[in-house]
mmCIF file of C-alpha atoms in Angstrom:
data_model
loop_
_atom_site.group_PDB
_atom_site.id
_atom_site.type_symbol
_atom_site.label_atom_id
_atom_site.label_comp_id
_atom_site.label_asym_id
_atom_site.label_seq_id
_atom_site.Cartn_x
_atom_site.Cartn_y
_atom_site.Cartn_z
ATOM 1 C CA MET A 1 28.907 -6.108 -9.375
ATOM 2 C CA ALA A 2 25.258 -6.584 -10.350
ATOM 3 C CA HIS A 3 22.753 -3.799 -9.810
ATOM 4 C CA ILE A 4 20.796 -4.144 -6.567
ATOM 5 C CA PHE A 5 17.111 -3.260 -6.867
ATOM 6 C CA LEU A 6 14.927 -1.828 -4.151
ATOM 7 C CA SER A 7 12.274 -4.496 -4.747
ATOM 8 C CA SER A 8 11.883 -6.345 -8.040
ATOM 9 C CA PRO A 9 9.660 -9.185 -9.320
ATOM 10 C CA HIS A 10 10.565 -12.646 -8.040
ATOM 11 C CA MET A 11 9.001 -15.545 -9.901
ATOM 12 C CA SER A 12 8.757 -18.888 -8.132
ATOM 13 C CA GLU A 13 11.667 -21.253 -8.545
ATOM 14 C CA GLU A 14 9.131 -24.062 -8.992
ATOM 15 C CA GLY A 15 7.636 -22.438 -12.121
ATOM 16 C CA TYR A 16 4.080 -22.274 -10.768
ATOM 17 C CA GLU A 17 3.323 -19.160 -12.821
ATOM 18 C CA GLN A 18 4.390 -20.772 -16.104
ATOM 19 C CA ALA A 19 2.088 -23.731 -15.536
ATOM 20 C CA TYR A 20 -0.992 -21.519 -15.115
ATOM 21 C CA ILE A 21 -0.037 -19.323 -18.075
ATOM 22 C CA LYS A 22 0.530 -22.392 -20.253
ATOM 23 C CA GLU A 23 -2.940 -23.676 -19.404
ATOM 24 C CA ALA A 24 -4.445 -20.318 -20.399
ATOM 25 C CA PHE A 25 -2.676 -20.438 -23.766
ATOM 26 C CA GLU A 26 -3.574 -24.058 -24.405
ATOM 27 C CA THR A 27 -7.263 -23.383 -23.721
ATOM 28 C CA ASN A 28 -7.126 -20.033 -25.581
ATOM 29 C CA TRP A 29 -8.477 -18.091 -22.580
ATOM 30 C CA ILE A 30 -6.432 -14.919 -23.086
ATOM 31 C CA ALA A 31 -9.259 -12.444 -22.391
ATOM 32 C CA PRO A 32 -10.229 -10.728 -19.099
ATOM 33 C CA LEU A 33 -12.131 -13.822 -18.026
ATOM 34 C CA GLY A 34 -11.344 -17.486 -17.539
ATOM 35 C CA LYS A 35 -10.451 -20.078 -14.952
ATOM 36 C CA ASN A 36 -7.348 -18.257 -13.678
ATOM 37 C CA VAL A 37 -9.326 -15.098 -12.909
ATOM 38 C CA THR A 38 -12.098 -16.817 -10.977
ATOM 39 C CA GLU A 39 -9.709 -19.182 -9.183
ATOM 40 C CA PHE A 40 -7.325 -16.345 -8.262
ATOM 41 C CA GLU A 41 -10.223 -14.449 -6.686
ATOM 42 C CA LYS A 42 -11.376 -17.556 -4.828
ATOM 43 C CA GLU A 43 -7.870 -18.506 -3.640
ATOM 44 C CA MET A 44 -7.070 -14.975 -2.457
ATOM 45 C CA ALA A 45 -10.355 -14.683 -0.560
ATOM 46 C CA GLU A 46 -9.712 -18.057 1.092
ATOM 47 C CA LYS A 47 -6.124 -17.149 1.962
ATOM 48 C CA LEU A 48 -7.082 -13.871 3.627
ATOM 49 C CA ASN A 49 -10.467 -15.027 4.953
ATOM 50 C CA ALA A 50 -12.189 -12.243 2.994
ATOM 51 C CA THR A 51 -15.835 -12.616 2.000
ATOM 52 C CA LYS A 52 -15.418 -11.835 -1.719
ATOM 53 C CA ALA A 53 -12.585 -10.713 -4.004
ATOM 54 C CA VAL A 54 -12.671 -9.085 -7.443
ATOM 55 C CA ALA A 55 -9.525 -9.166 -9.611
ATOM 56 C CA LEU A 56 -8.874 -5.837 -11.325
ATOM 57 C CA SER A 57 -6.280 -4.143 -13.515
ATOM 58 C CA SER A 58 -4.574 -2.288 -10.638
ATOM 59 C CA GLY A 59 -4.755 -1.399 -6.977
ATOM 60 C CA THR A 60 -5.745 2.111 -8.046
ATOM 61 C CA ALA A 61 -8.737 0.682 -9.916
ATOM 62 C CA ALA A 62 -9.674 -1.227 -6.755
ATOM 63 C CA ILE A 63 -9.675 1.996 -4.690
ATOM 64 C CA HIS A 64 -11.783 3.682 -7.364
ATOM 65 C CA MET A 65 -14.313 0.843 -7.322
ATOM 66 C CA ALA A 66 -14.422 0.869 -3.510
ATOM 67 C CA LEU A 67 -15.226 4.586 -3.533
ATOM 68 C CA LYS A 68 -18.032 4.008 -6.039
ATOM 69 C CA ALA A 69 -19.306 1.075 -4.005
ATOM 70 C CA VAL A 70 -19.730 3.242 -0.886
ATOM 71 C CA GLY A 71 -21.491 5.897 -2.955
ATOM 72 C CA VAL A 72 -18.861 8.653 -3.147
ATOM 73 C CA GLN A 73 -20.030 11.406 -5.501
ATOM 74 C CA GLN A 74 -19.084 14.914 -6.575
ATOM 75 C CA GLY A 75 -18.509 17.220 -3.619
ATOM 76 C CA ASP A 76 -18.362 14.462 -0.985
ATOM 77 C CA ILE A 77 -15.636 14.556 1.662
ATOM 78 C CA VAL A 78 -13.227 11.603 1.927
ATOM 79 C CA PHE A 79 -10.677 11.368 4.751
ATOM 80 C CA CYS A 80 -7.393 9.922 3.469
ATOM 81 C CA GLN A 81 -4.017 9.196 5.036
ATOM 82 C CA SER A 82 -1.481 11.809 3.951
ATOM 83 C CA LEU A 83 1.714 9.729 4.150
ATOM 84 C CA THR A 84 1.143 7.430 1.192
ATOM 85 C CA PHE A 85 1.577 7.041 -2.562
ATOM 86 C CA SER A 86 -0.672 9.267 -4.670
ATOM 87 C CA ALA A 87 -2.669 6.255 -5.902
ATOM 88 C CA SER A 88 -4.405 6.215 -2.508
ATOM 89 C CA ALA A 89 -5.803 9.701 -3.098
ATOM 90 C CA ASN A 90 -6.146 10.101 -6.867
ATOM 91 C CA PRO A 91 -9.372 8.051 -7.190
ATOM 92 C CA ILE A 92 -11.082 10.469 -4.788
ATOM 93 C CA VAL A 93 -10.581 13.137 -7.429
ATOM 94 C CA TYR A 94 -11.736 10.773 -10.205
ATOM 95 C CA GLU A 95 -15.191 10.969 -8.585
ATOM 96 C CA LYS A 96 -14.872 14.755 -8.137
ATOM 97 C CA ALA A 97 -14.928 14.290 -4.372
ATOM 98 C CA VAL A 98 -12.827 16.321 -1.916
ATOM 99 C CA PRO A 99 -9.860 14.719 -0.101
ATOM 100 C CA VAL A 100 -9.075 15.767 3.456
ATOM 101 C CA PHE A 101 -5.680 14.471 4.531
ATOM 102 C CA ILE A 102 -4.934 13.001 7.956
ATOM 103 C CA ASP A 103 -1.532 13.041 9.682
ATOM 104 C CA SER A 104 0.395 9.955 10.843
ATOM 105 C CA ASP A 105 1.537 8.893 14.304
ATOM 106 C CA GLU A 106 5.085 8.041 15.331
ATOM 107 C CA ARG A 107 4.116 4.622 16.695
ATOM 108 C CA THR A 108 2.803 3.100 13.455
ATOM 109 C CA TRP A 109 3.822 5.670 10.796
ATOM 110 C CA ASN A 110 0.251 5.379 9.551
ATOM 111 C CA MET A 111 -2.963 7.342 10.058
ATOM 112 C CA SER A 112 -3.159 8.880 13.519
ATOM 113 C CA SER A 113 -6.369 7.778 15.222
ATOM 114 C CA THR A 114 -6.168 10.962 17.319
ATOM 115 C CA SER A 115 -6.019 13.151 14.211
ATOM 116 C CA LEU A 116 -8.803 11.100 12.611
ATOM 117 C CA GLN A 117 -11.032 11.693 15.646
ATOM 118 C CA LYS A 118 -10.160 15.389 15.470
ATOM 119 C CA ALA A 119 -11.141 15.433 11.781
ATOM 120 C CA PHE A 120 -14.481 13.762 12.496
ATOM 121 C CA GLU A 121 -15.275 16.265 15.245
ATOM 122 C CA GLN A 122 -14.302 19.218 13.078
ATOM 123 C CA TYR A 123 -16.271 18.122 10.012
ATOM 124 C CA THR A 124 -19.273 17.008 12.061
ATOM 125 C CA ARG A 125 -19.515 20.571 13.420
ATOM 126 C CA LEU A 126 -19.470 21.778 9.813
ATOM 127 C CA GLY A 127 -22.244 19.327 8.909
ATOM 128 C CA LYS A 128 -19.953 17.559 6.446
ATOM 129 C CA LEU A 129 -19.551 13.977 7.608
ATOM 130 C CA PRO A 130 -17.132 12.170 5.257
ATOM 131 C CA LYS A 131 -18.494 9.562 2.848
ATOM 132 C CA ALA A 132 -15.481 7.271 3.449
ATOM 133 C CA VAL A 133 -12.117 6.936 5.201
ATOM 134 C CA ILE A 134 -9.034 5.556 3.415
ATOM 135 C CA VAL A 135 -6.358 4.170 5.738
ATOM 136 C CA VAL A 136 -3.035 2.799 4.450
ATOM 137 C CA HIS A 137 -0.769 0.068 5.836
ATOM 138 C CA LEU A 138 2.449 1.755 4.748
ATOM 139 C CA TYR A 139 5.484 -0.402 3.830
ATOM 140 C CA GLY A 140 3.653 -3.396 5.331
ATOM 141 C CA LEU A 141 3.290 -1.756 8.762
ATOM 142 C CA CYS A 142 -0.144 -2.241 10.266
ATOM 143 C CA ALA A 143 -2.034 0.963 11.007
ATOM 144 C CA ASP A 144 -3.790 1.543 14.333
ATOM 145 C CA ILE A 145 -6.581 -0.402 12.694
ATOM 146 C CA GLU A 146 -8.707 -1.338 15.723
ATOM 147 C CA ARG A 147 -9.071 2.269 16.882
ATOM 148 C CA ILE A 148 -9.534 3.591 13.360
ATOM 149 C CA ALA A 149 -12.216 0.995 12.602
ATOM 150 C CA ALA A 150 -13.950 1.786 15.898
ATOM 151 C CA ILE A 151 -14.026 5.514 15.094
ATOM 152 C CA CYS A 152 -15.479 4.846 11.639
ATOM 153 C CA LYS A 153 -18.100 2.537 13.135
ATOM 154 C CA ARG A 154 -19.057 5.162 15.731
ATOM 155 C CA TYR A 155 -19.727 7.690 12.969
ATOM 156 C CA GLN A 156 -21.155 5.009 10.630
ATOM 157 C CA VAL A 157 -18.695 5.875 7.871
ATOM 158 C CA PRO A 158 -17.292 3.111 5.600
ATOM 159 C CA LEU A 159 -13.617 2.224 6.004
ATOM 160 C CA ILE A 160 -11.443 1.408 2.980
ATOM 161 C CA GLU A 161 -8.125 -0.293 3.762
ATOM 162 C CA ASP A 162 -5.332 0.382 1.293
ATOM 163 C CA ALA A 163 -3.365 -2.818 1.887
ATOM 164 C CA ALA A 164 -1.477 -2.473 -1.410
ATOM 165 C CA GLU A 165 1.855 -2.723 0.439
ATOM 166 C CA SER A 166 0.800 -5.072 3.240
ATOM 167 C CA LEU A 167 -0.350 -8.330 1.654
ATOM 168 C CA GLY A 168 0.587 -11.012 4.190
ATOM 169 C CA THR A 169 0.677 -8.660 7.190
ATOM 170 C CA ILE A 170 -1.320 -10.001 10.135
ATOM 171 C CA TYR A 171 -2.781 -8.156 13.130
ATOM 172 C CA LYS A 172 -4.153 -10.302 15.951
ATOM 173 C CA ASN A 173 -4.560 -13.325 13.660
ATOM 174 C CA GLN A 174 -6.355 -11.309 10.980
ATOM 175 C CA TYR A 175 -4.920 -10.202 7.637
ATOM 176 C CA THR A 176 -4.827 -6.527 6.751
ATOM 177 C CA GLY A 177 -7.377 -5.677 4.107
ATOM 178 C CA THR A 178 -10.142 -7.522 5.959
ATOM 179 C CA PHE A 179 -10.812 -5.096 8.832
ATOM 180 C CA GLY A 180 -12.553 -2.451 6.740
ATOM 181 C CA ASP A 181 -15.635 -2.594 4.544
ATOM 182 C CA TYR A 182 -13.306 -2.880 1.549
ATOM 183 C CA GLY A 183 -9.657 -3.863 1.205
ATOM 184 C CA ILE A 184 -7.212 -3.037 -1.573
ATOM 185 C CA ILE A 185 -4.357 -5.219 -2.816
ATOM 186 C CA SER A 186 -1.761 -4.325 -5.460
ATOM 187 C CA PHE A 187 0.240 -6.716 -7.620
ATOM 188 C CA ASN A 188 2.484 -4.074 -9.165
ATOM 189 C CA GLY A 189 5.971 -5.218 -10.176
ATOM 190 C CA ASN A 190 7.584 -4.086 -6.918
ATOM 191 C CA LYS A 191 5.038 -5.623 -4.540
ATOM 192 C CA ILE A 192 5.593 -8.693 -2.352
ATOM 193 C CA ILE A 193 3.944 -10.831 -5.034
ATOM 194 C CA THR A 194 3.299 -9.515 -8.514
ATOM 195 C CA THR A 195 1.284 -10.152 -11.637
ATOM 196 C CA SER A 196 3.397 -7.495 -13.452
ATOM 197 C CA GLY A 197 0.413 -5.214 -12.862
ATOM 198 C CA GLY A 198 -3.005 -5.731 -11.390
ATOM 199 C CA GLY A 199 -4.889 -5.461 -8.145
ATOM 200 C CA MET A 200 -7.778 -6.870 -6.182
ATOM 201 C CA LEU A 201 -10.734 -5.515 -4.251
ATOM 202 C CA LEU A 202 -11.757 -7.371 -1.106
ATOM 203 C CA CYS A 203 -15.419 -6.972 -0.155
ATOM 204 C CA ASN A 204 -16.114 -7.499 3.547
ATOM 205 C CA THR A 205 -19.605 -5.990 3.918
ATOM 206 C CA ASP A 206 -22.756 -7.865 4.910
ATOM 207 C CA ASP A 207 -23.868 -7.651 1.277
ATOM 208 C CA ALA A 208 -20.409 -8.506 -0.091
ATOM 209 C CA GLU A 209 -21.806 -10.820 -2.786
ATOM 210 C CA ASP A 210 -23.994 -8.064 -4.233
ATOM 211 C CA GLN A 211 -21.235 -5.468 -3.924
ATOM 212 C CA ALA A 212 -18.724 -7.719 -5.715
ATOM 213 C CA GLN A 213 -21.204 -8.237 -8.547
ATOM 214 C CA LYS A 214 -21.761 -4.485 -8.842
ATOM 215 C CA VAL A 215 -18.002 -3.841 -8.952
ATOM 216 C CA LEU A 216 -17.602 -6.550 -11.589
ATOM 217 C CA PHE A 217 -20.346 -4.846 -13.608
ATOM 218 C CA TRP A 218 -18.638 -1.439 -13.448
ATOM 219 C CA ALA A 219 -15.219 -2.986 -14.177
ATOM 220 C CA THR A 220 -16.460 -4.576 -17.394
ATOM 221 C CA GLN A 221 -17.794 -1.382 -19.015
ATOM 222 C CA ALA A 222 -21.167 -1.522 -17.199
ATOM 223 C CA ARG A 223 -22.681 -3.595 -19.954
ATOM 224 C CA GLU A 224 -26.321 -4.449 -19.302
ATOM 225 C CA SER A 225 -27.690 -7.967 -19.667
ATOM 226 C CA ALA A 226 -29.017 -7.628 -23.213
ATOM 227 C CA ARG A 227 -28.323 -9.324 -26.530
ATOM 228 C CA TRP A 228 -26.908 -6.060 -27.830
ATOM 229 C CA TYR A 229 -24.493 -3.650 -26.142
ATOM 230 C CA GLN A 230 -26.584 -1.490 -23.834
ATOM 231 C CA HIS A 231 -25.340 0.828 -21.083
ATOM 232 C CA LYS A 232 -27.270 2.717 -18.410
ATOM 233 C CA GLU A 233 -24.168 3.652 -16.392
ATOM 234 C CA ILE A 234 -20.601 4.712 -17.113
ATOM 235 C CA GLY A 235 -18.293 1.717 -16.896
ATOM 236 C CA TYR A 236 -14.556 1.068 -16.835
ATOM 237 C CA ASN A 237 -12.096 -1.322 -18.437
ATOM 238 C CA TYR A 238 -10.727 -2.516 -15.097
ATOM 239 C CA ARG A 239 -10.928 -6.323 -15.262
ATOM 240 C CA MET A 240 -7.798 -8.465 -14.793
ATOM 241 C CA SER A 241 -6.834 -10.731 -17.694
ATOM 242 C CA ASN A 242 -6.644 -14.516 -17.465
ATOM 243 C CA ILE A 243 -2.905 -14.437 -18.256
ATOM 244 C CA VAL A 244 -2.144 -11.932 -15.508
ATOM 245 C CA ALA A 245 -4.301 -13.891 -13.065
ATOM 246 C CA GLY A 246 -2.300 -17.030 -13.896
ATOM 247 C CA ILE A 247 0.877 -15.270 -12.759
ATOM 248 C CA GLY A 248 -0.957 -14.223 -9.600
ATOM 249 C CA ARG A 249 -2.076 -17.769 -8.801
ATOM 250 C CA GLY A 250 1.517 -18.974 -9.050
ATOM 251 C CA GLN A 251 2.783 -16.085 -6.932
ATOM 252 C CA LEU A 252 0.172 -16.660 -4.255
ATOM 253 C CA ARG A 253 1.630 -20.127 -3.679
ATOM 254 C CA VAL A 254 4.923 -18.553 -2.559
ATOM 255 C CA LEU A 255 3.510 -15.581 -0.631
ATOM 256 C CA ASP A 256 4.465 -17.007 2.767
ATOM 257 C CA GLN A 257 8.036 -17.604 1.554
ATOM 258 C CA ARG A 258 8.285 -14.020 0.311
ATOM 259 C CA VAL A 259 7.041 -12.672 3.648
ATOM 260 C CA GLU A 260 9.616 -14.742 5.519
ATOM 261 C CA LYS A 261 12.434 -13.449 3.287
ATOM 262 C CA LYS A 262 11.281 -9.829 3.672
ATOM 263 C CA ARG A 263 11.263 -10.294 7.442
ATOM 264 C CA TYR A 264 14.728 -11.869 7.307
ATOM 265 C CA ILE A 265 16.007 -8.829 5.411
ATOM 266 C CA TYR A 266 14.557 -6.476 8.033
ATOM 267 C CA GLU A 267 16.096 -8.517 10.849
ATOM 268 C CA TYR A 268 19.474 -8.555 9.070
ATOM 269 C CA TYR A 269 19.442 -4.759 8.855
ATOM 270 C CA GLN A 270 18.360 -4.537 12.483
ATOM 271 C CA ARG A 271 21.345 -6.641 13.563
ATOM 272 C CA HIS A 272 23.932 -4.898 11.384
ATOM 273 C CA ILE A 273 22.959 -1.214 11.317
ATOM 274 C CA GLY A 274 20.322 -0.931 14.059
ATOM 275 C CA ASP A 275 22.985 0.102 16.573
ATOM 276 C CA LEU A 276 24.182 3.135 14.594
ATOM 277 C CA PRO A 277 23.807 6.462 16.444
ATOM 278 C CA GLY A 278 20.992 8.590 15.108
ATOM 279 C CA LEU A 279 19.542 5.779 12.970
ATOM 280 C CA CYS A 280 16.490 3.634 13.630
ATOM 281 C CA LEU A 281 14.494 1.158 11.578
ATOM 282 C CA MET A 282 10.749 1.309 11.065
ATOM 283 C CA PRO A 283 8.776 0.176 14.125
ATOM 284 C CA MET A 284 7.428 -3.331 14.621
ATOM 285 C CA CYS A 285 4.094 -2.876 16.351
ATOM 286 C CA GLN A 286 2.854 -5.131 19.129
ATOM 287 C CA ASP A 287 0.296 -7.756 18.054
ATOM 288 C CA ALA A 288 1.270 -7.289 14.379
ATOM 289 C CA TYR A 289 3.223 -9.614 12.087
ATOM 290 C CA SER A 290 4.492 -7.319 9.335
ATOM 291 C CA ASN A 291 5.340 -8.458 5.822
ATOM 292 C CA CYS A 292 8.229 -5.897 5.934
ATOM 293 C CA TRP A 293 7.607 -5.081 2.264
ATOM 294 C CA LEU A 294 10.214 -2.300 2.258
ATOM 295 C CA THR A 295 12.615 -1.864 5.134
ATOM 296 C CA THR A 296 12.789 1.835 5.902
ATOM 297 C CA ILE A 297 15.165 3.754 8.137
ATOM 298 C CA GLN A 298 14.939 7.122 9.859
ATOM 299 C CA LEU A 299 17.833 9.469 10.628
ATOM 300 C CA SER A 300 17.455 11.734 13.641
ATOM 301 C CA ASP A 301 17.831 15.482 13.286
ATOM 302 C CA ALA A 302 20.952 15.235 15.475
ATOM 303 C CA CYS A 303 22.563 12.847 12.997
ATOM 304 C CA LYS A 304 25.028 14.675 10.748
ATOM 305 C CA VAL A 305 24.451 12.345 7.806
ATOM 306 C CA LYS A 306 21.357 13.191 5.763
ATOM 307 C CA PRO A 307 19.128 10.819 3.789
ATOM 308 C CA VAL A 308 20.426 12.168 0.494
ATOM 309 C CA ASP A 309 23.999 11.321 1.552
ATOM 310 C CA ILE A 310 23.117 7.645 1.992
ATOM 311 C CA ILE A 311 20.989 7.570 -1.165
ATOM 312 C CA LEU A 312 23.860 9.004 -3.238
ATOM 313 C CA ALA A 313 26.450 6.702 -1.637
ATOM 314 C CA LEU A 314 24.329 3.656 -2.477
ATOM 315 C CA GLU A 315 23.599 4.987 -5.959
ATOM 316 C CA ASP A 316 27.335 5.363 -6.563
ATOM 317 C CA LYS A 317 27.666 1.606 -6.006
ATOM 318 C CA ASP A 318 24.707 0.807 -8.294
ATOM 319 C CA ILE A 319 22.318 0.172 -5.407
ATOM 320 C CA GLU A 320 18.762 1.506 -5.517
ATOM 321 C CA SER A 321 17.123 3.297 -2.585
ATOM 322 C CA ARG A 322 14.596 6.105 -2.357
ATOM 323 C CA PRO A 323 13.060 8.642 0.016
ATOM 324 C CA VAL A 324 9.936 7.828 2.008
ATOM 325 C CA TRP A 325 6.698 8.831 0.248
ATOM 326 C CA LYS A 326 6.173 12.574 0.202
ATOM 327 C CA PRO A 327 2.875 13.225 2.050
ATOM 328 C CA MET A 328 -0.144 14.133 -0.039
ATOM 329 C CA HIS A 329 -0.814 17.358 1.861
ATOM 330 C CA LEU A 330 2.624 18.579 0.702
ATOM 331 C CA GLN A 331 2.047 17.703 -2.961
ATOM 332 C CA PRO A 332 1.407 20.693 -5.269
ATOM 333 C CA VAL A 333 -1.611 18.979 -6.840
ATOM 334 C CA PHE A 334 -3.323 18.826 -3.429
ATOM 335 C CA GLU A 335 -2.086 22.134 -2.001
ATOM 336 C CA ASN A 336 -5.614 23.490 -1.546
ATOM 337 C CA CYS A 337 -6.854 20.467 0.413
ATOM 338 C CA ASP A 338 -7.397 20.463 4.164
ATOM 339 C CA PHE A 339 -4.908 18.647 6.410
ATOM 340 C CA ILE A 340 -5.685 17.520 9.954
ATOM 341 C CA SER A 341 -2.669 17.153 12.242
ATOM 342 C CA GLU A 342 -1.934 16.932 15.939
ATOM 343 C CA VAL A 343 0.636 19.681 15.380
ATOM 344 C CA GLU A 344 -1.071 22.976 16.157
ATOM 345 C CA GLU A 345 1.165 25.292 14.138
ATOM 346 C CA LEU A 346 2.522 23.867 10.890
ATOM 347 C CA HIS A 347 5.548 25.379 9.209
ATOM 348 C CA ILE A 348 8.026 24.345 6.523
ATOM 349 C CA THR A 349 11.176 22.724 7.913
ATOM 350 C CA ASP A 350 12.934 21.976 4.619
ATOM 351 C CA GLU A 351 12.385 24.388 1.735
ATOM 352 C CA LYS A 352 14.102 22.172 -0.845
ATOM 353 C CA MET A 353 12.038 19.068 -0.081
ATOM 354 C CA GLY A 354 8.927 21.002 0.871
ATOM 355 C CA ALA A 355 8.685 19.134 4.177
ATOM 356 C CA ASP A 356 6.902 20.500 7.236
ATOM 357 C CA ASN A 357 6.875 19.774 10.981
ATOM 358 C CA SER A 358 3.911 17.395 10.887
ATOM 359 C CA VAL A 359 4.558 13.773 11.843
ATOM 360 C CA ALA A 360 4.124 12.742 8.198
ATOM 361 C CA GLY A 361 6.394 15.567 7.063
ATOM 362 C CA GLY A 362 9.126 14.524 9.488
ATOM 363 C CA LEU A 363 8.968 10.867 8.449
ATOM 364 C CA PHE A 364 9.331 11.973 4.831
ATOM 365 C CA ARG A 365 12.215 14.349 5.530
ATOM 366 C CA ARG A 366 14.242 11.859 7.615
ATOM 367 C CA GLY A 367 13.365 8.580 5.893
ATOM 368 C CA ILE A 368 15.014 6.251 3.385
ATOM 369 C CA CYS A 369 13.668 3.029 1.862
ATOM 370 C CA ILE A 370 16.598 0.627 1.543
ATOM 371 C CA PRO A 371 16.887 -2.495 -0.657
ATOM 372 C CA SER A 372 14.396 -5.199 0.307
ATOM 373 C CA ASP A 373 14.436 -7.410 -2.783
ATOM 374 C CA THR A 374 13.645 -11.042 -1.917
ATOM 375 C CA LYS A 375 16.483 -12.187 -4.181
ATOM 376 C CA LEU A 376 19.111 -10.408 -2.035
ATOM 377 C CA THR A 377 21.889 -12.598 -0.684
ATOM 378 C CA ASP A 378 23.733 -12.105 2.602
ATOM 379 C CA ILE A 379 26.670 -10.840 0.533
ATOM 380 C CA ASP A 380 24.418 -8.175 -0.992
ATOM 381 C CA LEU A 381 23.034 -7.221 2.409
ATOM 382 C CA LYS A 382 26.510 -6.983 3.913
ATOM 383 C CA ARG A 383 27.597 -4.721 1.060
ATOM 384 C CA ILE A 384 24.609 -2.408 1.659
ATOM 385 C CA CYS A 385 25.186 -2.288 5.411
ATOM 386 C CA ILE A 386 28.882 -1.441 5.026
ATOM 387 C CA ILE A 387 28.008 1.564 2.848
ATOM 388 C CA ILE A 388 25.357 2.834 5.275
ATOM 389 C CA ARG A 389 27.582 2.247 8.295
ATOM 390 C CA ASP A 390 30.516 4.045 6.635
ATOM 391 C CA GLN A 391 28.339 7.052 5.817
ATOM 392 C CA VAL A 392 26.886 7.352 9.310
ATOM 393 C CA CYS A 393 30.187 6.826 11.104
ATOM 394 C CA MET A 394 32.152 9.108 8.787
ATOM 395 C CA LYS A 395 29.675 11.997 9.051
ATOM 396 C CA ASN A 396 29.327 11.680 12.823
ATOM 397 C CA ILE A 397 33.043 11.727 13.580
#
């Protein structure tokens, strides 16, 4: 049987991507500028109802540019969600700023608004108001974005939305990535639509036009407007190429189809394994329409089967799965950073994994991301469900 991927690239059956790439070749626009780049930015902004969009080389680059845009400098504090991929936090360190990690809540699996408020109160007393807050919409699940945005507004601190995994997710008729001052999108190979690599920064501020121009300046090596190459600032090689943008334009045309298939996959799993004792699927929050980028399950502590048992059983049948992201506050590289949690006394609950009793730590310890590839057939899904069901039932006998 063919290998089943967790989430792999899925080009349009109509060949939209090829048409845009062909045009780029025929017009010889192969550089990091051209019609595909500008049109991709325009089409994405129109799709999401964002003010401005800047196409960049990665979602990580977009976070870095957002941090520069809000003025983050050496020694500044940045509040960042702990349960996320390291790309959410690494750019904080690029600017020699200091990350402070915030716990998740059980209802959304994303940044706890209660813990965020606690962090603001604590750091306000210290006279160290953060320069920015980075919230993540993990696995396509919408964070408690209204409350988080309200807290940031109260303290007049810019909000950066890492919507790398949530393109197409809607909360109260508004797309994720457009609630904060800046929004981040990723087009990595495993995302809901892909350009093989690449990302985009959404600018939603009152001066979005000026901010987008400044980001574009930094992303193209900060070259001044002179006949010769002149530089007054440090720049970066972060611009998206016209070829890559052509793939993105084609993919954007099938975004809604990909969201529908991801949601179908989640609903299939809900019907076929959602009844298993000790197992639950990721939550679907009220007022949110999730893109269900990766369907993720949790095993209760009472359940005798462990995540590694299911991962190994799937792996034995050539099926890819993986643990939930290990929280940033548990990563060795960030071990000296502060972590704000609702849990008063933190302690390690799993020495091997390095998990603790925080909400984020528990989600990591008990969680598994299961195959959510949009090319999966019902036969593939049935095969996956049988393996998971067999493991759970066998271990719980």
